């Protein structure tokens, strides 16, 4: 059924030379596949059965362009982006090697260090899965992170069902204490959804990124997402190299659960199977359940 939907969308968009679509797995929110064409190279295609808004794929294409043009990161070529469909050039699976992850550390560090910005946010909202990511500009990173990355998930049915009032109040207390819990860092260009499935390789084996939710935010938003989503063993070298290149202090690992709350809350809000996100959230919020 997914293949049929994707094939129909491609034909409707004018790509009549597509003869078949092979579904691919890995994504959580959208339908995706590799489309075989009669007279051109295969392409990657992505669609929603029922899109949450008209501009989802256009903003994703803008995010890919920002990573490439502002951040110097390899991304797939955007062939088509409209209200119903996103069509990209095909990338390779990432190689299972330490060298690849070392290269990624250099790519990510260079992007973070070269795109320092005076404000937090983005010039338009975009999407994290099927939920809008609010990017209203703010001069204060702690206020921006609290309001638009953490507290915005309160009121979502799955979040409220998983977190009792004590935990929801704990999240508010944690937000009040963010300046004491996290270092004051500048904003920079961030991918925003940097889990392992969104790290691929170019045809010549260089790191490439897909499926962004970009904004100017703390660099550790990207670091925390890689750290907290079961990276493969060969990725351990990534963290050492990234820390050296960016002069990270020795306490950065202790901060990861707090920074990663945003992603755990997003997963909890959107999916029936939260892959342990609710447990992670409760563990991080436990020290804040009572006022001290």
Short mmCIF file of C-alpha atoms in Angstrom, two decimals:
data_model
loop_
_atom_site.label_atom_id
_atom_site.label_comp_id
_atom_site.label_asym_id
_atom_site.label_seq_id
_atom_site.Cartn_x
_atom_site.Cartn_y
_atom_site.Cartn_z
CA UNK A 1 0.00 0.00 0.00
CA UNK A 2 2.85 2.44 0.85
CA UNK A 3 4.47 1.74 -2.52
CA UNK A 4 1.21 2.41 -4.33
CA UNK A 5 0.73 5.74 -2.57
CA UNK A 6 4.27 6.83 -3.36
CA UNK A 7 4.04 5.72 -7.01
CA UNK A 8 0.75 7.59 -7.47
CA UNK A 9 2.22 10.75 -5.92
CA UNK A 10 5.29 10.59 -8.17
CA UNK A 11 3.20 10.14 -11.32
CA UNK A 12 0.90 12.98 -10.26
CA UNK A 13 3.97 15.21 -9.80
CA UNK A 14 5.01 14.52 -13.40
CA UNK A 15 7.65 11.84 -12.81
CA UNK A 16 6.01 9.42 -15.21
CA UNK A 17 9.21 7.46 -15.82
CA UNK A 18 9.04 5.90 -12.35
CA UNK A 19 8.21 2.22 -12.83
CA UNK A 20 8.37 0.91 -9.26
CA UNK A 21 8.90 1.97 -5.67
CA UNK A 22 10.59 -0.28 -3.11
CA UNK A 23 9.66 0.66 0.48
CA UNK A 24 12.48 1.44 2.90
CA UNK A 25 12.38 1.26 6.67
CA UNK A 26 14.00 3.36 9.35
CA UNK A 27 11.88 6.51 9.38
CA UNK A 28 9.14 6.89 11.98
CA UNK A 29 6.74 9.53 10.70
CA UNK A 30 6.50 9.28 6.90
CA UNK A 31 6.23 6.78 4.07
CA UNK A 32 9.49 6.32 2.17
CA UNK A 33 10.93 4.31 -0.68
CA UNK A 34 13.47 4.05 -3.48
CA UNK A 35 11.91 4.78 -6.86
CA UNK A 36 13.25 3.03 -9.97
CA UNK A 37 13.08 5.09 -13.18
CA UNK A 38 13.30 4.02 -16.82
CA UNK A 39 15.61 6.75 -18.06
CA UNK A 40 17.29 8.23 -15.00
CA UNK A 41 18.97 7.20 -11.74
CA UNK A 42 16.84 5.93 -8.88
CA UNK A 43 15.60 8.50 -6.35
CA UNK A 44 14.54 8.50 -2.73
CA UNK A 45 10.91 9.51 -2.21
CA UNK A 46 9.08 10.50 0.96
CA UNK A 47 5.44 11.36 1.65
CA UNK A 48 2.81 11.38 4.35
CA UNK A 49 -0.40 9.46 3.89
CA UNK A 50 -2.00 12.55 5.46
CA UNK A 51 0.45 15.44 5.72
CA UNK A 52 0.24 17.49 8.95
CA UNK A 53 0.59 20.72 6.94
CA UNK A 54 1.19 21.89 3.39
CA UNK A 55 4.70 23.18 3.97
CA UNK A 56 6.32 20.16 5.62
CA UNK A 57 8.49 19.11 2.69
CA UNK A 58 9.30 22.62 1.54
CA UNK A 59 10.67 23.47 4.99
CA UNK A 60 12.61 20.20 5.03
CA UNK A 61 14.19 21.14 1.70
CA UNK A 62 15.07 24.55 3.16
CA UNK A 63 16.70 22.80 6.10
CA UNK A 64 18.81 20.62 3.82
CA UNK A 65 19.91 23.72 1.91
CA UNK A 66 20.86 25.46 5.16
CA UNK A 67 22.99 22.53 6.28
CA UNK A 68 24.74 22.45 2.92
CA UNK A 69 25.14 26.17 2.21
CA UNK A 70 25.62 27.58 5.71
CA UNK A 71 27.07 24.57 7.49
CA UNK A 72 29.15 22.97 4.74
CA UNK A 73 27.52 19.58 5.33
CA UNK A 74 26.83 17.08 2.56
CA UNK A 75 23.12 16.48 2.00
CA UNK A 76 21.11 14.79 -0.75
CA UNK A 77 20.16 16.81 -3.80
CA UNK A 78 16.56 18.02 -3.65
CA UNK A 79 14.88 17.00 -6.91
CA UNK A 80 11.31 17.89 -5.95
CA UNK A 81 9.66 19.36 -2.87
CA UNK A 82 5.96 20.21 -2.87
CA UNK A 83 2.98 19.85 -0.56
CA UNK A 84 2.65 16.10 -1.19
CA UNK A 85 6.13 14.80 -1.89
CA UNK A 86 9.85 15.09 -1.27
CA UNK A 87 12.20 13.55 -3.84
CA UNK A 88 15.94 13.35 -3.16
CA UNK A 89 19.04 11.83 -4.68
CA UNK A 90 19.94 8.45 -3.20
CA UNK A 91 22.64 8.27 -0.53
CA UNK A 92 24.57 5.24 0.71
CA UNK A 93 24.30 3.58 4.13
CA UNK A 94 27.08 4.85 6.38
CA UNK A 95 30.09 2.52 6.57
CA UNK A 96 30.64 0.74 9.91
CA UNK A 97 34.05 2.31 10.56
CA UNK A 98 35.67 4.52 13.18
CA UNK A 99 37.16 6.63 10.38
CA UNK A 100 33.70 7.57 9.13
CA UNK A 101 32.65 8.72 12.60
CA UNK A 102 35.89 10.70 12.99
CA UNK A 103 35.05 12.44 9.71
CA UNK A 104 31.56 13.17 11.03
CA UNK A 105 33.05 14.72 14.17
CA UNK A 106 35.05 17.12 12.00
CA UNK A 107 32.01 17.94 9.85
CA UNK A 108 29.75 18.62 12.83
CA UNK A 109 32.35 20.58 14.78
CA UNK A 110 33.09 22.75 11.75
CA UNK A 111 29.40 23.48 11.26
CA UNK A 112 28.83 24.34 14.92
CA UNK A 113 31.93 26.53 15.23
CA UNK A 114 31.47 28.40 11.95
CA UNK A 115 27.79 29.35 12.29
CA UNK A 116 27.65 31.19 15.62
CA UNK A 117 24.52 33.36 15.67
CA UNK A 118 23.43 36.17 18.05
CA UNK A 119 19.90 34.80 18.52
CA UNK A 120 18.15 31.50 19.10
CA UNK A 121 15.49 30.31 16.66
CA UNK A 122 14.98 30.37 12.91
CA UNK A 123 13.26 32.60 10.38
CA UNK A 124 10.30 30.23 10.15
CA UNK A 125 8.85 27.25 11.99
CA UNK A 126 9.60 23.77 10.69
CA UNK A 127 8.77 20.19 11.63
CA UNK A 128 10.01 17.48 13.96
CA UNK A 129 8.25 14.35 12.75
CA UNK A 130 4.57 15.27 12.55
CA UNK A 131 4.74 18.12 15.06
CA UNK A 132 5.51 21.75 14.38
CA UNK A 133 8.82 22.99 15.76
CA UNK A 134 8.36 26.53 17.05
CA UNK A 135 11.36 28.71 16.19
CA UNK A 136 10.32 32.18 17.39
CA UNK A 137 13.47 34.27 17.85
CA UNK A 138 14.79 34.81 21.37
CA UNK A 139 17.98 36.39 22.69
CA UNK A 140 18.03 34.03 25.69
CA UNK A 141 18.92 30.39 25.01
CA UNK A 142 17.59 29.15 28.34
CA UNK A 143 14.20 30.79 27.76
CA UNK A 144 14.08 29.54 24.17
CA UNK A 145 14.94 25.96 25.15
CA UNK A 146 12.47 25.97 28.03
CA UNK A 147 9.54 27.45 26.11
CA UNK A 148 9.95 26.04 22.60
CA UNK A 149 11.80 22.77 23.16
CA UNK A 150 10.54 21.43 26.53
CA UNK A 151 7.37 23.03 27.90
CA UNK A 152 5.73 23.09 24.46
CA UNK A 153 5.14 19.32 24.82
CA UNK A 154 2.99 19.68 27.94
CA UNK A 155 -0.66 19.33 27.00
CA UNK A 156 0.06 16.71 24.34
CA UNK A 157 -2.22 13.75 25.18
CA UNK A 158 0.47 11.06 25.22
CA UNK A 159 2.80 13.24 27.31
CA UNK A 160 0.15 14.06 29.89
CA UNK A 161 -0.88 10.41 30.07
CA UNK A 162 2.69 9.26 30.74
CA UNK A 163 3.72 12.04 33.13
CA UNK A 164 1.62 12.62 36.22
CA UNK A 165 1.16 16.16 37.59
CA UNK A 166 4.22 15.73 39.81
CA UNK A 167 6.46 15.07 36.82
CA UNK A 168 4.90 17.89 34.79
CA UNK A 169 5.57 20.28 37.68
CA UNK A 170 9.11 18.87 37.88
CA UNK A 171 9.67 19.77 34.23
CA UNK A 172 8.64 23.34 34.98
CA UNK A 173 11.03 23.47 37.94
CA UNK A 174 13.85 22.09 35.82
CA UNK A 175 13.17 24.80 33.23
CA UNK A 176 13.37 27.47 35.91
CA UNK A 177 16.79 26.14 36.90
CA UNK A 178 18.29 25.72 33.44
CA UNK A 179 20.83 28.56 33.93
CA UNK A 180 22.20 26.63 36.92
CA UNK A 181 22.16 23.25 35.18
CA UNK A 182 23.62 24.05 31.76
CA UNK A 183 26.48 26.30 30.64
CA UNK A 184 25.71 29.53 28.83
CA UNK A 185 26.55 28.67 25.21
CA UNK A 186 26.01 30.65 22.00
CA UNK A 187 23.54 29.65 19.32
CA UNK A 188 24.79 27.97 16.17
CA UNK A 189 23.27 26.07 13.27
CA UNK A 190 22.02 22.68 14.47
CA UNK A 191 20.60 19.74 12.55
CA UNK A 192 18.01 19.27 15.29
CA UNK A 193 17.14 15.58 14.81
CA UNK A 194 20.54 13.91 14.67
CA UNK A 195 19.82 10.30 15.50
CA UNK A 196 21.75 7.51 13.78
CA UNK A 197 19.11 6.91 11.07
CA UNK A 198 19.67 10.45 9.79
CA UNK A 199 23.42 9.92 9.30
CA UNK A 200 24.22 8.43 5.89
CA UNK A 201 27.07 8.64 3.37
CA UNK A 202 27.65 10.23 -0.02
CA UNK A 203 28.45 7.97 -3.00
CA UNK A 204 32.17 8.42 -2.20
CA UNK A 205 31.69 7.54 1.49
CA UNK A 206 31.71 10.98 3.13
CA UNK A 207 29.26 11.77 5.97
CA UNK A 208 25.90 13.15 4.82
CA UNK A 209 22.84 14.19 6.81
CA UNK A 210 19.12 13.93 6.09
CA UNK A 211 15.77 14.82 7.68
CA UNK A 212 16.75 18.00 9.58
CA UNK A 213 14.77 20.15 12.00
CA UNK A 214 17.21 23.05 11.81
CA UNK A 215 17.47 26.05 14.08
CA UNK A 216 20.07 28.21 15.71
CA UNK A 217 20.41 26.49 19.06
CA UNK A 218 23.04 25.07 21.41
CA UNK A 219 25.47 22.72 19.66
CA UNK A 220 24.91 20.19 22.43
CA UNK A 221 21.38 19.57 21.11
CA UNK A 222 22.99 17.64 18.25
CA UNK A 223 25.62 16.03 20.46
CA UNK A 224 23.01 14.83 22.96
CA UNK A 225 20.92 13.23 20.25
CA UNK A 226 23.82 11.16 18.94
CA UNK A 227 24.90 10.32 22.50
CA UNK A 228 21.46 9.24 23.71
CA UNK A 229 20.19 7.11 20.84
CA UNK A 230 22.39 3.99 21.05
CA UNK A 231 25.18 4.89 18.62
CA UNK A 232 27.14 1.89 17.30
CA UNK A 233 30.43 0.91 18.99
CA UNK A 234 32.52 2.46 16.22
CA UNK A 235 30.96 5.85 17.04
CA UNK A 236 32.79 6.20 20.35
CA UNK A 237 35.72 7.85 18.59
CA UNK A 238 33.29 10.52 17.33
CA UNK A 239 32.73 11.86 20.84
CA UNK A 240 36.42 12.10 21.68
CA UNK A 241 37.27 13.88 18.45
CA UNK A 242 34.29 16.25 18.66
CA UNK A 243 35.14 17.15 22.28
CA UNK A 244 38.74 17.89 21.33
CA UNK A 245 37.81 20.00 18.31
CA UNK A 246 35.25 22.08 20.21
CA UNK A 247 37.09 22.27 23.58
CA UNK A 248 34.20 20.65 25.44
CA UNK A 249 34.58 20.59 29.20
CA UNK A 250 34.81 17.27 31.01
CA UNK A 251 31.24 17.50 32.40
CA UNK A 252 29.47 17.36 29.05
CA UNK A 253 28.30 13.76 29.45
CA UNK A 254 26.46 14.60 32.68
CA UNK A 255 24.41 17.23 30.82
CA UNK A 256 23.20 14.96 28.05
CA UNK A 257 20.03 13.66 29.80
CA UNK A 258 18.79 17.22 30.36
CA UNK A 259 19.53 18.39 26.82
CA UNK A 260 17.99 15.22 25.38
CA UNK A 261 14.71 15.76 27.26
CA UNK A 262 13.48 17.67 24.22
CA UNK A 263 13.81 14.68 21.93
CA UNK A 264 12.40 12.20 24.43
CA UNK A 265 9.36 14.43 24.91
CA UNK A 266 8.90 14.69 21.13
CA UNK A 267 9.02 10.91 20.74
CA UNK A 268 6.62 10.42 23.64
CA UNK A 269 4.17 12.92 22.13
CA UNK A 270 4.06 11.29 18.71
CA UNK A 271 4.34 7.52 18.96
CA UNK A 272 2.49 4.76 20.78
CA UNK A 273 5.77 2.90 21.29
CA UNK A 274 8.07 5.45 22.90
CA UNK A 275 11.13 3.16 22.96
CA UNK A 276 11.78 3.93 26.63
CA UNK A 277 11.43 7.72 26.29
CA UNK A 278 8.93 8.01 29.16
CA UNK A 279 11.25 6.13 31.52
CA UNK A 280 14.17 8.34 30.50
CA UNK A 281 12.11 11.49 31.08
CA UNK A 282 10.93 10.36 34.51
CA UNK A 283 14.47 9.43 35.54
CA UNK A 284 15.80 12.86 34.53
CA UNK A 285 12.94 14.71 36.22
CA UNK A 286 12.93 12.65 39.44
CA UNK A 287 15.29 15.02 41.35
CA UNK A 288 12.94 17.95 40.54
CA UNK A 289 9.68 16.39 41.72
CA UNK A 290 9.83 18.22 45.04
CA UNK A 291 10.96 21.77 45.57
CA UNK A 292 14.34 22.06 47.30
#
